[in-house]
CSV table of C-alpha atoms in Angstrom, one decimal:
chain,number,residue,atom,x,y,z
A,1,MET,CA,-8.9,-47.3,20.5
A,2,ILE,CA,-5.4,-45.7,20.1
A,3,THR,CA,-6.9,-43.1,17.8
A,4,ASP,CA,-9.4,-42.1,20.4
A,5,SER,CA,-6.9,-41.6,23.1
A,6,THR,CA,-4.6,-39.8,20.7
A,7,SER,CA,-7.3,-37.3,19.7
A,8,THR,CA,-8.2,-36.8,23.4
A,9,ILE,CA,-4.5,-36.0,24.3
A,10,ALA,CA,-4.4,-33.6,21.3
A,11,SER,CA,-7.6,-31.8,22.3
A,12,THR,CA,-6.5,-31.6,25.9
A,13,PHE,CA,-3.3,-29.8,24.7
A,14,LEU,CA,-5.2,-27.5,22.4
A,15,GLN,CA,-7.5,-26.6,25.3
A,16,ASP,CA,-4.5,-26.0,27.6
A,17,LEU,CA,-3.0,-23.7,24.9
A,18,LYS,CA,-6.2,-21.7,24.7
A,19,THR,CA,-6.6,-21.4,28.4
A,20,GLN,CA,-3.0,-20.5,29.2
A,21,THR,CA,-2.9,-17.8,26.5
A,22,ALA,CA,-6.4,-16.4,27.3
A,23,ASP,CA,-5.2,-13.5,29.5
A,24,SER,CA,-2.6,-12.4,27.0
A,25,HIS,CA,-5.2,-12.6,24.2
A,26,LYS,CA,-7.8,-10.6,26.2
A,27,LYS,CA,-5.2,-7.9,27.1
A,28,LEU,CA,-4.4,-7.5,23.4
A,29,GLU,CA,-8.1,-7.2,22.5
A,30,GLU,CA,-8.6,-4.5,25.2
A,31,LEU,CA,-6.1,-2.1,23.6
A,32,PRO,CA,-7.7,1.0,22.0
A,33,VAL,CA,-6.2,0.2,18.6
A,34,SER,CA,-7.7,-3.3,18.8
A,35,LYS,CA,-11.1,-2.0,19.9
A,36,SER,CA,-11.1,0.7,17.2
A,37,ILE,CA,-11.3,-1.8,14.4
A,38,MET,CA,-14.4,-3.4,15.9
A,39,SER,CA,-16.1,-0.1,16.9
A,40,PRO,CA,-19.3,1.0,15.2
A,41,GLU,CA,-17.6,4.4,15.0
A,42,MET,CA,-14.6,3.0,13.2
A,43,LYS,CA,-13.0,5.4,10.7
A,44,ILE,CA,-11.1,4.6,7.5
A,45,GLU,CA,-8.0,6.0,9.2
A,46,ASP,CA,-8.4,3.5,12.1
A,47,TYR,CA,-8.6,0.7,9.5
A,48,THR,CA,-5.5,1.9,7.6
A,49,TYR,CA,-3.5,2.3,10.8
A,50,TYR,CA,-4.5,-1.2,12.0
A,51,LEU,CA,-3.4,-2.7,8.7
A,52,SER,CA,-0.1,-0.9,8.9
A,53,LEU,CA,0.6,-2.4,12.4
A,54,MET,CA,-0.4,-5.9,11.2
A,55,HIS,CA,1.9,-5.5,8.2
A,56,ASP,CA,4.8,-5.3,10.7
A,57,VAL,CA,3.5,-8.5,12.4
A,58,HIS,CA,3.3,-10.4,9.2
A,59,ASN,CA,6.6,-9.1,7.9
A,60,ASP,CA,8.3,-10.5,11.0
A,61,THR,CA,6.3,-13.7,10.8
A,62,GLU,CA,7.1,-14.4,7.2
A,63,GLY,CA,10.8,-13.5,7.7
A,64,LEU,CA,11.5,-15.1,11.0
A,65,ILE,CA,8.9,-17.8,11.6
A,66,PHE,CA,8.0,-19.2,8.2
A,67,PRO,CA,11.6,-20.6,7.5
A,68,PHE,CA,11.1,-23.1,10.4
A,69,PHE,CA,8.1,-24.7,8.5
A,70,SER,CA,9.2,-24.6,4.9
A,71,ASN,CA,9.6,-28.4,4.8
A,72,ARG,CA,6.9,-29.2,7.5
A,73,LEU,CA,3.7,-27.3,6.6
A,74,GLU,CA,2.7,-28.1,3.0
A,75,ASP,CA,0.3,-25.2,2.6
A,76,LEU,CA,2.7,-22.7,4.1
A,77,GLU,CA,3.0,-20.5,0.9
A,78,GLN,CA,-0.8,-20.1,0.9
A,79,ARG,CA,-0.6,-18.7,4.4
A,80,ARG,CA,1.4,-15.6,3.4
A,81,LYS,CA,-0.5,-12.5,4.0
A,82,LYS,CA,1.9,-9.6,4.0
A,83,HIS,CA,1.3,-9.0,0.3
A,84,LEU,CA,-2.5,-8.9,0.9
A,85,ILE,CA,-2.0,-6.0,3.4
A,86,GLU,CA,0.2,-4.2,0.9
A,87,GLU,CA,-2.5,-4.5,-1.7
A,88,ASP,CA,-5.1,-3.1,0.7
A,89,LEU,CA,-2.9,-0.3,1.7
A,90,ILE,CA,-2.2,0.7,-1.9
A,91,PHE,CA,-6.0,0.7,-2.6
A,92,LEU,CA,-6.4,3.0,0.5
A,93,ASN,CA,-3.6,5.3,-0.8
A,94,ALA,CA,-1.6,4.5,2.3
A,95,GLN,CA,1.5,2.7,1.1
A,96,LYS,CA,3.8,1.1,3.8
A,97,THR,CA,7.3,2.5,3.5
A,98,ASN,CA,9.1,0.9,6.4
A,99,SER,CA,8.6,-2.0,8.8
A,100,GLU,CA,9.2,-2.1,12.5
A,101,LYS,CA,10.4,-5.2,14.4
A,102,VAL,CA,7.7,-6.9,16.4
A,103,PHE,CA,9.4,-10.0,17.8
A,104,GLN,CA,12.3,-8.6,19.8
A,105,LYS,CA,14.2,-11.8,20.6
A,106,GLU,CA,15.9,-14.5,18.5
A,107,ILE,CA,13.6,-17.4,17.9
A,108,THR,CA,15.7,-20.6,17.7
A,109,SER,CA,13.3,-23.6,18.1
A,110,VAL,CA,10.4,-25.1,16.1
A,111,PRO,CA,8.0,-25.4,19.1
A,112,PHE,CA,8.5,-21.8,20.1
A,113,ALA,CA,8.0,-20.7,16.5
A,114,LEU,CA,4.9,-22.9,16.3
A,115,GLY,CA,3.4,-21.0,19.3
A,116,VAL,CA,4.0,-17.7,17.5
A,117,LEU,CA,2.4,-19.1,14.3
A,118,TYR,CA,-0.6,-20.3,16.3
A,119,VAL,CA,-1.3,-16.6,17.3
A,120,VAL,CA,-0.8,-15.2,13.9
A,121,GLU,CA,-2.9,-17.9,12.2
A,122,GLY,CA,-5.6,-17.4,14.8
A,123,SER,CA,-5.8,-13.7,14.0
A,124,THR,CA,-7.0,-14.8,10.5
A,125,LEU,CA,-10.0,-16.4,12.1
A,126,GLY,CA,-10.8,-13.2,14.1
A,127,GLY,CA,-10.3,-11.2,10.9
A,128,ARG,CA,-13.6,-12.6,9.6
A,129,PHE,CA,-15.5,-10.8,12.3
A,130,ILE,CA,-13.5,-7.6,11.7
A,131,LEU,CA,-14.4,-7.9,8.0
A,132,LYS,CA,-18.1,-7.5,8.8
A,133,ASN,CA,-17.5,-4.2,10.6
A,134,VAL,CA,-15.2,-2.9,7.9
A,135,SER,CA,-17.5,-3.8,5.0
A,136,LYS,CA,-20.0,-1.2,6.2
A,137,PHE,CA,-17.9,1.4,4.2
A,138,PRO,CA,-19.2,1.4,0.6
A,139,GLU,CA,-15.6,1.5,-0.7
A,140,LEU,CA,-14.7,-1.6,1.3
A,141,SER,CA,-17.9,-3.6,0.6
A,142,GLY,CA,-16.5,-5.3,-2.5
A,143,GLU,CA,-13.3,-7.2,-3.1
A,144,GLN,CA,-10.8,-4.4,-2.9
A,145,GLY,CA,-9.2,-3.0,0.2
A,146,VAL,CA,-10.3,-6.1,2.3
A,147,SER,CA,-8.0,-8.8,0.9
A,148,TYR,CA,-6.3,-9.3,4.3
A,149,PHE,CA,-9.4,-9.6,6.4
A,150,ASN,CA,-11.0,-11.9,3.8
A,151,GLY,CA,-8.4,-14.4,5.0
A,152,TYR,CA,-8.8,-17.6,3.2
A,153,GLY,CA,-12.4,-16.8,2.2
A,154,ASP,CA,-14.8,-19.6,2.8
A,155,LYS,CA,-11.8,-21.9,3.4
A,156,THR,CA,-10.8,-20.0,6.6
A,157,GLY,CA,-12.4,-22.5,9.0
A,158,SER,CA,-10.8,-25.5,7.2
A,159,PHE,CA,-7.4,-23.8,7.1
A,160,TRP,CA,-7.6,-23.2,10.8
A,161,LYS,CA,-8.6,-26.8,11.5
A,162,SER,CA,-5.7,-28.2,9.4
A,163,PHE,CA,-3.3,-25.9,11.2
A,164,LEU,CA,-4.5,-27.0,14.6
A,165,SER,CA,-4.2,-30.6,13.5
A,166,PHE,CA,-0.6,-30.0,12.5
A,167,LEU,CA,0.1,-28.2,15.8
A,168,ALA,CA,-1.4,-31.0,17.9
A,169,ASP,CA,0.4,-33.7,16.0
A,170,TYR,CA,3.7,-31.9,16.3
A,171,GLU,CA,3.2,-31.5,20.0
A,172,GLN,CA,2.4,-35.1,20.5
A,173,GLU,CA,5.3,-36.3,18.5
A,174,HIS,CA,7.8,-34.1,20.3
A,175,ASN,CA,6.2,-33.6,23.7
A,176,CYS,CA,6.9,-29.8,23.6
A,177,GLY,CA,3.6,-28.3,24.8
A,178,GLU,CA,5.2,-26.0,27.3
A,179,GLU,CA,7.5,-24.4,24.7
A,180,ILE,CA,4.6,-24.0,22.2
A,181,ILE,CA,2.6,-22.2,24.9
A,182,GLU,CA,5.6,-20.0,25.8
A,183,GLY,CA,5.9,-19.0,22.1
A,184,ALA,CA,2.2,-18.2,21.9
A,185,ILE,CA,2.3,-16.0,25.0
A,186,PHE,CA,5.5,-14.3,23.7
A,187,ALA,CA,3.7,-13.6,20.4
A,188,PHE,CA,0.6,-12.1,22.1
A,189,ASP,CA,2.8,-10.0,24.4
A,190,SER,CA,5.0,-8.8,21.5
A,191,ILE,CA,2.0,-7.8,19.4
A,192,TYR,CA,0.5,-6.1,22.5
A,193,ASN,CA,3.7,-4.1,23.0
A,194,HIS,CA,3.9,-3.2,19.3
A,195,PHE,CA,0.2,-1.9,19.4
A,196,ALA,CA,0.5,-0.2,22.8
A,197,ALA,CA,3.6,1.7,21.8
A,198,LYS,CA,1.7,3.6,19.1
């Protein structure tokens, strides 16, 4: 019985997290740069531009957020994606030369960092939908140029579930739901500001 109540508490928190970040998520998806990547009229330049912006996001995430989880999340190294974007950009002859800061405040706690990671990991799930649109270009219909949006391939769903399980367990153990949600909203808003400034 304990297991049942525990999983109910966990799923309630995950639902709260989704609900309380929904507006920030929607606002980000409504930006022209976000819409361009899902548009039937998408051009290769739109794709390259989007990858360049996401490179900044992952550069910050891997530099600022990953260190919080080096001894906590056992598959952390497999979740690095900056190098995949770099491979895609090289294939597209659009090498990234400099990175801009996305997260403009110092992040000092694990729960807040976990909220940020929730948003960035969630984008991998969404990337599978973007991949379908991008693959209509003959040069992007194979393996090259789409490493980033391929995510974890056919393991994308299981990687997301294992992350959510880690997130829910951490929240239950430390009773830090509000701070995780704050981190997630901060991440959505930071990415929004980064995309909107372009």
